[in-house]
JSON list of C-alpha atoms in Angstrom, two decimals:
[
{"chain": "A", "resi": 494, "resn": "MET", "atom": "CA", "xyz": [0.64, -18.46, -4.21]},
{"chain": "A", "resi": 495, "resn": "SER", "atom": "CA", "xyz": [3.21, -20.19, -2.03]},
{"chain": "A", "resi": 496, "resn": "ASP", "atom": "CA", "xyz": [5.70, -18.21, 0.08]},
{"chain": "A", "resi": 497, "resn": "GLU", "atom": "CA", "xyz": [8.51, -19.71, -2.01]},
{"chain": "A", "resi": 498, "resn": "GLU", "atom": "CA", "xyz": [6.92, -18.31, -5.20]},
{"chain": "A", "resi": 499, "resn": "TRP", "atom": "CA", "xyz": [6.17, -15.00, -3.62]},
{"chain": "A", "resi": 500, "resn": "GLN", "atom": "CA", "xyz": [9.80, -14.59, -2.21]},
{"chain": "A", "resi": 501, "resn": "VAL", "atom": "CA", "xyz": [11.09, -14.48, -5.79]},
{"chain": "A", "resi": 502, "resn": "ILE", "atom": "CA", "xyz": [8.58, -11.82, -6.82]},
{"chain": "A", "resi": 503, "resn": "ALA", "atom": "CA", "xyz": [9.16, -9.74, -3.67]},
{"chain": "A", "resi": 504, "resn": "ARG", "atom": "CA", "xyz": [12.94, -9.76, -3.92]},
{"chain": "A", "resi": 505, "resn": "ARG", "atom": "CA", "xyz": [12.83, -8.76, -7.53]},
{"chain": "A", "resi": 506, "resn": "GLY", "atom": "CA", "xyz": [10.35, -5.79, -6.64]},
{"chain": "A", "resi": 507, "resn": "PHE", "atom": "CA", "xyz": [12.43, -4.82, -3.55]},
{"chain": "A", "resi": 508, "resn": "ASN", "atom": "CA", "xyz": [15.68, -4.81, -5.58]},
{"chain": "A", "resi": 509, "resn": "MET", "atom": "CA", "xyz": [14.35, -3.16, -8.77]},
{"chain": "A", "resi": 510, "resn": "PRO", "atom": "CA", "xyz": [15.53, 0.47, -8.30]},
{"chain": "A", "resi": 511, "resn": "CYS", "atom": "CA", "xyz": [13.24, 3.46, -9.08]},
{"chain": "A", "resi": 512, "resn": "SER", "atom": "CA", "xyz": [14.85, 6.48, -10.75]},
{"chain": "A", "resi": 513, "resn": "ASP", "atom": "CA", "xyz": [13.76, 8.60, -7.67]},
{"chain": "A", "resi": 514, "resn": "VAL", "atom": "CA", "xyz": [15.26, 7.69, -4.26]},
{"chain": "A", "resi": 515, "resn": "VAL", "atom": "CA", "xyz": [12.17, 8.84, -2.39]},
{"chain": "A", "resi": 516, "resn": "ALA", "atom": "CA", "xyz": [9.84, 6.61, -4.50]},
{"chain": "A", "resi": 517, "resn": "ASP", "atom": "CA", "xyz": [12.35, 3.64, -4.35]},
{"chain": "A", "resi": 518, "resn": "THR", "atom": "CA", "xyz": [12.38, 3.88, -0.53]},
{"chain": "A", "resi": 519, "resn": "ILE", "atom": "CA", "xyz": [8.52, 3.93, -0.34]},
{"chain": "A", "resi": 520, "resn": "VAL", "atom": "CA", "xyz": [8.50, 0.76, -2.54]},
{"chain": "A", "resi": 521, "resn": "LYS", "atom": "CA", "xyz": [11.03, -0.88, -0.34]},
{"chain": "A", "resi": 522, "resn": "TYR", "atom": "CA", "xyz": [8.88, -0.10, 2.73]},
{"chain": "A", "resi": 523, "resn": "HIS", "atom": "CA", "xyz": [5.87, -1.53, 0.80]},
{"chain": "A", "resi": 524, "resn": "PHE", "atom": "CA", "xyz": [7.63, -4.80, 0.15]},
{"chain": "A", "resi": 525, "resn": "ARG", "atom": "CA", "xyz": [8.87, -5.04, 3.80]},
{"chain": "A", "resi": 526, "resn": "ARG", "atom": "CA", "xyz": [5.34, -4.58, 4.98]},
{"chain": "A", "resi": 527, "resn": "LEU", "atom": "CA", "xyz": [3.98, -7.29, 2.68]},
{"chain": "A", "resi": 528, "resn": "ALA", "atom": "CA", "xyz": [6.70, -9.64, 4.01]},
{"chain": "A", "resi": 529, "resn": "SER", "atom": "CA", "xyz": [5.45, -9.08, 7.47]},
{"chain": "A", "resi": 530, "resn": "TYR", "atom": "CA", "xyz": [2.16, -10.68, 6.62]},
{"chain": "A", "resi": 531, "resn": "GLY", "atom": "CA", "xyz": [2.60, -14.26, 7.64]},
{"chain": "A", "resi": 532, "resn": "THR", "atom": "CA", "xyz": [4.57, -16.21, 10.05]},
{"chain": "A", "resi": 533, "resn": "SER", "atom": "CA", "xyz": [6.64, -18.54, 7.89]},
{"chain": "A", "resi": 534, "resn": "ASN", "atom": "CA", "xyz": [10.45, -18.56, 8.21]},
{"chain": "A", "resi": 535, "resn": "ILE", "atom": "CA", "xyz": [10.53, -17.38, 4.54]},
{"chain": "A", "resi": 536, "resn": "ARG", "atom": "CA", "xyz": [8.44, -14.36, 5.40]},
{"chain": "A", "resi": 537, "resn": "LYS", "atom": "CA", "xyz": [10.43, -13.63, 8.53]},
{"chain": "A", "resi": 538, "resn": "GLU", "atom": "CA", "xyz": [13.85, -13.85, 6.66]},
{"chain": "A", "resi": 539, "resn": "LEU", "atom": "CA", "xyz": [12.55, -11.57, 3.96]},
{"chain": "A", "resi": 540, "resn": "HIS", "atom": "CA", "xyz": [11.30, -8.98, 6.49]},
{"chain": "A", "resi": 541, "resn": "ALA", "atom": "CA", "xyz": [14.72, -8.95, 8.14]},
{"chain": "A", "resi": 542, "resn": "GLU", "atom": "CA", "xyz": [16.54, -8.79, 4.77]},
{"chain": "A", "resi": 543, "resn": "PHE", "atom": "CA", "xyz": [14.32, -5.97, 3.57]},
{"chain": "A", "resi": 544, "resn": "SER", "atom": "CA", "xyz": [14.70, -4.17, 6.96]},
{"chain": "A", "resi": 545, "resn": "LEU", "atom": "CA", "xyz": [18.53, -4.17, 6.53]},
{"chain": "A", "resi": 546, "resn": "GLY", "atom": "CA", "xyz": [18.17, -2.94, 2.94]},
{"chain": "A", "resi": 547, "resn": "ILE", "atom": "CA", "xyz": [15.91, -0.09, 4.00]},
{"chain": "A", "resi": 548, "resn": "GLN", "atom": "CA", "xyz": [18.39, 0.88, 6.87]},
{"chain": "A", "resi": 549, "resn": "THR", "atom": "CA", "xyz": [21.21, 0.93, 4.34]},
{"chain": "A", "resi": 550, "resn": "GLN", "atom": "CA", "xyz": [19.08, 3.07, 1.87]},
{"chain": "A", "resi": 551, "resn": "LEU", "atom": "CA", "xyz": [18.13, 5.58, 4.64]},
{"chain": "A", "resi": 552, "resn": "GLN", "atom": "CA", "xyz": [21.68, 5.96, 5.85]},
{"chain": "A", "resi": 553, "resn": "GLN", "atom": "CA", "xyz": [23.19, 6.14, 2.28]},
{"chain": "A", "resi": 554, "resn": "HIS", "atom": "CA", "xyz": [20.87, 8.88, 1.21]},
{"chain": "A", "resi": 555, "resn": "LYS", "atom": "CA", "xyz": [20.55, 10.68, 4.65]},
{"chain": "A", "resi": 556, "resn": "LEU", "atom": "CA", "xyz": [16.78, 10.04, 4.75]},
{"chain": "A", "resi": 557, "resn": "SER", "atom": "CA", "xyz": [14.57, 10.35, 7.75]},
{"chain": "A", "resi": 558, "resn": "GLN", "atom": "CA", "xyz": [13.41, 6.98, 9.11]},
{"chain": "A", "resi": 559, "resn": "THR", "atom": "CA", "xyz": [10.72, 8.81, 11.10]},
{"chain": "A", "resi": 560, "resn": "LEU", "atom": "CA", "xyz": [9.27, 10.34, 8.06]},
{"chain": "A", "resi": 561, "resn": "PHE", "atom": "CA", "xyz": [9.34, 7.14, 5.95]},
{"chain": "A", "resi": 562, "resn": "ASP", "atom": "CA", "xyz": [7.73, 5.24, 8.78]},
{"chain": "A", "resi": 563, "resn": "ARG", "atom": "CA", "xyz": [4.92, 7.88, 8.55]},
{"chain": "A", "resi": 564, "resn": "ILE", "atom": "CA", "xyz": [4.72, 7.66, 4.79]},
{"chain": "A", "resi": 565, "resn": "ASP", "atom": "CA", "xyz": [4.44, 3.91, 4.93]},
{"chain": "A", "resi": 566, "resn": "ARG", "atom": "CA", "xyz": [1.38, 4.15, 7.25]},
{"chain": "A", "resi": 567, "resn": "ILE", "atom": "CA", "xyz": [-0.30, 6.36, 4.57]},
{"chain": "A", "resi": 568, "resn": "THR", "atom": "CA", "xyz": [0.77, 3.84, 1.87]},
{"chain": "A", "resi": 569, "resn": "ASP", "atom": "CA", "xyz": [-0.68, 1.08, 4.09]},
{"chain": "A", "resi": 570, "resn": "LEU", "atom": "CA", "xyz": [-3.96, 2.99, 4.16]},
{"chain": "A", "resi": 571, "resn": "CYS", "atom": "CA", "xyz": [-4.04, 3.29, 0.41]},
{"chain": "A", "resi": 572, "resn": "ASP", "atom": "CA", "xyz": [-3.04, -0.42, 0.02]},
{"chain": "A", "resi": 573, "resn": "SER", "atom": "CA", "xyz": [-5.96, -1.29, 2.12]},
{"chain": "A", "resi": 574, "resn": "LEU", "atom": "CA", "xyz": [-8.39, 0.83, 0.21]},
{"chain": "A", "resi": 575, "resn": "SER", "atom": "CA", "xyz": [-7.22, -0.54, -3.19]},
{"chain": "A", "resi": 576, "resn": "PHE", "atom": "CA", "xyz": [-7.25, -4.17, -1.65]},
{"chain": "A", "resi": 577, "resn": "GLU", "atom": "CA", "xyz": [-10.88, -3.73, -0.36]},
{"chain": "A", "resi": 578, "resn": "PHE", "atom": "CA", "xyz": [-11.96, -2.05, -3.59]},
{"chain": "A", "resi": 579, "resn": "CYS", "atom": "CA", "xyz": [-10.92, -4.89, -5.75]},
{"chain": "A", "resi": 580, "resn": "PHE", "atom": "CA", "xyz": [-13.39, -7.33, -4.31]},
{"chain": "A", "resi": 581, "resn": "GLU", "atom": "CA", "xyz": [-16.39, -5.11, -5.30]},
{"chain": "A", "resi": 582, "resn": "THR", "atom": "CA", "xyz": [-18.04, -5.95, -1.97]},
{"chain": "A", "resi": 583, "resn": "PRO", "atom": "CA", "xyz": [-18.90, -3.45, 0.86]},
{"chain": "A", "resi": 584, "resn": "ALA", "atom": "CA", "xyz": [-15.97, -3.08, 3.31]},
{"chain": "A", "resi": 585, "resn": "LEU", "atom": "CA", "xyz": [-15.14, -1.11, 6.30]},
{"chain": "A", "resi": 586, "resn": "GLY", "atom": "CA", "xyz": [-11.76, -0.44, 7.89]},
{"chain": "A", "resi": 587, "resn": "LYS", "atom": "CA", "xyz": [-9.48, 1.89, 9.80]},
{"chain": "A", "resi": 588, "resn": "HIS", "atom": "CA", "xyz": [-5.77, 2.84, 9.98]},
{"chain": "A", "resi": 589, "resn": "SER", "atom": "CA", "xyz": [-3.85, 5.04, 12.32]},
{"chain": "A", "resi": 590, "resn": "VAL", "atom": "CA", "xyz": [-1.77, 7.76, 10.39]},
{"chain": "A", "resi": 591, "resn": "PHE", "atom": "CA", "xyz": [-0.04, 10.96, 10.81]},
{"chain": "A", "resi": 592, "resn": "PRO", "atom": "CA", "xyz": [-1.88, 13.36, 8.51]},
{"chain": "A", "resi": 593, "resn": "HIS", "atom": "CA", "xyz": [0.77, 16.07, 8.74]},
{"chain": "A", "resi": 594, "resn": "ASN", "atom": "CA", "xyz": [4.47, 15.37, 8.62]},
{"chain": "A", "resi": 595, "resn": "THR", "atom": "CA", "xyz": [5.22, 18.32, 10.91]},
{"chain": "A", "resi": 596, "resn": "GLU", "atom": "CA", "xyz": [2.78, 17.32, 13.62]},
{"chain": "A", "resi": 597, "resn": "GLU", "atom": "CA", "xyz": [2.86, 14.53, 16.20]},
{"chain": "A", "resi": 598, "resn": "THR", "atom": "CA", "xyz": [-0.90, 14.07, 16.27]},
{"chain": "A", "resi": 599, "resn": "GLU", "atom": "CA", "xyz": [-1.98, 10.63, 15.14]},
{"chain": "A", "resi": 600, "resn": "VAL", "atom": "CA", "xyz": [-5.53, 10.04, 14.02]},
{"chain": "A", "resi": 601, "resn": "VAL", "atom": "CA", "xyz": [-7.49, 6.93, 13.16]},
{"chain": "A", "resi": 602, "resn": "VAL", "atom": "CA", "xyz": [-8.80, 7.15, 9.58]},
{"chain": "A", "resi": 603, "resn": "GLU", "atom": "CA", "xyz": [-11.92, 5.10, 8.98]},
{"chain": "A", "resi": 604, "resn": "PHE", "atom": "CA", "xyz": [-13.12, 4.16, 5.50]},
{"chain": "A", "resi": 605, "resn": "HIS", "atom": "CA", "xyz": [-15.97, 2.64, 3.74]},
{"chain": "A", "resi": 606, "resn": "VAL", "atom": "CA", "xyz": [-15.86, 1.06, 0.25]},
{"chain": "A", "resi": 607, "resn": "GLU", "atom": "CA", "xyz": [-19.01, 0.36, -1.73]},
{"chain": "A", "resi": 608, "resn": "ASN", "atom": "CA", "xyz": [-20.31, 0.66, -5.30]},
{"chain": "A", "resi": 609, "resn": "GLY", "atom": "CA", "xyz": [-17.19, 2.30, -6.65]},
{"chain": "A", "resi": 610, "resn": "GLU", "atom": "CA", "xyz": [-17.00, 4.91, -3.82]},
{"chain": "A", "resi": 611, "resn": "ILE", "atom": "CA", "xyz": [-14.29, 5.06, -1.12]},
{"chain": "A", "resi": 612, "resn": "ASN", "atom": "CA", "xyz": [-15.39, 7.28, 1.78]},
{"chain": "A", "resi": 613, "resn": "VAL", "atom": "CA", "xyz": [-12.72, 8.42, 4.22]},
{"chain": "A", "resi": 614, "resn": "SER", "atom": "CA", "xyz": [-12.94, 10.26, 7.57]},
{"chain": "A", "resi": 615, "resn": "PRO", "atom": "CA", "xyz": [-11.10, 12.28, 8.82]},
{"chain": "A", "resi": 616, "resn": "TRP", "atom": "CA", "xyz": [-9.57, 13.16, 5.38]},
{"chain": "A", "resi": 617, "resn": "PRO", "atom": "CA", "xyz": [-5.73, 12.73, 5.45]},
{"chain": "A", "resi": 618, "resn": "PHE", "atom": "CA", "xyz": [-5.09, 13.55, 1.83]},
{"chain": "A", "resi": 619, "resn": "SER", "atom": "CA", "xyz": [-3.90, 16.85, 0.30]},
{"chain": "A", "resi": 620, "resn": "VAL", "atom": "CA", "xyz": [-6.53, 16.81, -2.47]},
{"chain": "A", "resi": 621, "resn": "ASP", "atom": "CA", "xyz": [-10.23, 17.40, -1.98]},
{"chain": "A", "resi": 622, "resn": "GLU", "atom": "CA", "xyz": [-11.21, 14.16, -3.75]},
{"chain": "A", "resi": 623, "resn": "TYR", "atom": "CA", "xyz": [-9.75, 11.85, -6.31]},
{"chain": "A", "resi": 624, "resn": "GLN", "atom": "CA", "xyz": [-11.48, 9.92, -9.09]},
{"chain": "A", "resi": 625, "resn": "GLY", "atom": "CA", "xyz": [-10.62, 7.86, -12.06]},
{"chain": "A", "resi": 626, "resn": "TYR", "atom": "CA", "xyz": [-10.85, 4.42, -13.71]},
{"chain": "A", "resi": 627, "resn": "LEU", "atom": "CA", "xyz": [-9.12, 1.14, -13.10]},
{"chain": "A", "resi": 628, "resn": "VAL", "atom": "CA", "xyz": [-8.64, -1.73, -15.51]},
{"chain": "A", "resi": 629, "resn": "ALA", "atom": "CA", "xyz": [-9.82, -4.88, -13.85]},
{"chain": "A", "resi": 630, "resn": "TYR", "atom": "CA", "xyz": [-10.58, -8.54, -15.06]},
{"chain": "A", "resi": 631, "resn": "GLN", "atom": "CA", "xyz": [-13.58, -10.67, -14.78]},
{"chain": "A", "resi": 632, "resn": "MET", "atom": "CA", "xyz": [-13.05, -13.24, -12.02]},
{"chain": "A", "resi": 633, "resn": "ASP", "atom": "CA", "xyz": [-14.65, -16.03, -14.16]},
{"chain": "A", "resi": 634, "resn": "GLY", "atom": "CA", "xyz": [-11.72, -17.64, -15.95]},
{"chain": "A", "resi": 635, "resn": "TYR", "atom": "CA", "xyz": [-8.93, -15.29, -14.36]},
{"chain": "A", "resi": 636, "resn": "PRO", "atom": "CA", "xyz": [-5.98, -15.59, -14.81]},
{"chain": "A", "resi": 637, "resn": "THR", "atom": "CA", "xyz": [-6.13, -17.90, -17.73]},
{"chain": "A", "resi": 638, "resn": "ARG", "atom": "CA", "xyz": [-8.51, -15.78, -19.59]},
{"chain": "A", "resi": 639, "resn": "LEU", "atom": "CA", "xyz": [-8.24, -12.05, -19.22]},
{"chain": "A", "resi": 640, "resn": "ASP", "atom": "CA", "xyz": [-11.49, -10.32, -19.84]},
{"chain": "A", "resi": 641, "resn": "PRO", "atom": "CA", "xyz": [-10.89, -6.59, -18.94]},
{"chain": "A", "resi": 642, "resn": "VAL", "atom": "CA", "xyz": [-13.49, -4.20, -17.64]},
{"chain": "A", "resi": 643, "resn": "ILE", "atom": "CA", "xyz": [-13.19, -0.58, -16.67]},
{"chain": "A", "resi": 644, "resn": "LEU", "atom": "CA", "xyz": [-14.22, 0.31, -13.10]},
{"chain": "A", "resi": 645, "resn": "PRO", "atom": "CA", "xyz": [-14.81, 3.85, -12.12]},
{"chain": "A", "resi": 646, "resn": "TYR", "atom": "CA", "xyz": [-13.91, 4.98, -8.66]},
{"chain": "A", "resi": 647, "resn": "ARG", "atom": "CA", "xyz": [-14.16, 7.89, -6.45]},
{"chain": "A", "resi": 648, "resn": "LEU", "atom": "CA", "xyz": [-12.16, 8.64, -3.32]},
{"chain": "A", "resi": 649, "resn": "GLN", "atom": "CA", "xyz": [-14.06, 11.18, -1.21]},
{"chain": "A", "resi": 650, "resn": "ARG", "atom": "CA", "xyz": [-14.66, 12.60, 2.30]},
{"chain": "A", "resi": 651, "resn": "LYS", "atom": "CA", "xyz": [-17.19, 10.68, 4.41]}
]
């Protein structure tokens, strides 16, 4: 979609408040990060607008920018995992995160996505593994024809 079309959707998502201020701030960070992908003036303006909105939110609710910057790194990792998973082709990647909020140690997390399995190392999550099902749609005819399929997935240590 064009940046003009995406701008409308992004603003709507950024400005739609969640009932929980923490979740709302994480969502705002997510939209700001998405706005940073690309070099158009529209993307740059949105990024600046969203940055200002985030600063206002952090100050208004006395939230830690450092903590939310760290949370956004984990969110970015999860976004990458889900993005790569949706193509149903093998993929590798890595992201730098802070696996513990109280520590200054940054680690590079590597992942491998293939056949419904997402393998991660080192493991930055608070659960031992995570599995479930996603509703997806057949690519043929999408988005005009929505032919749903259920995809099992498993997130585990590599």
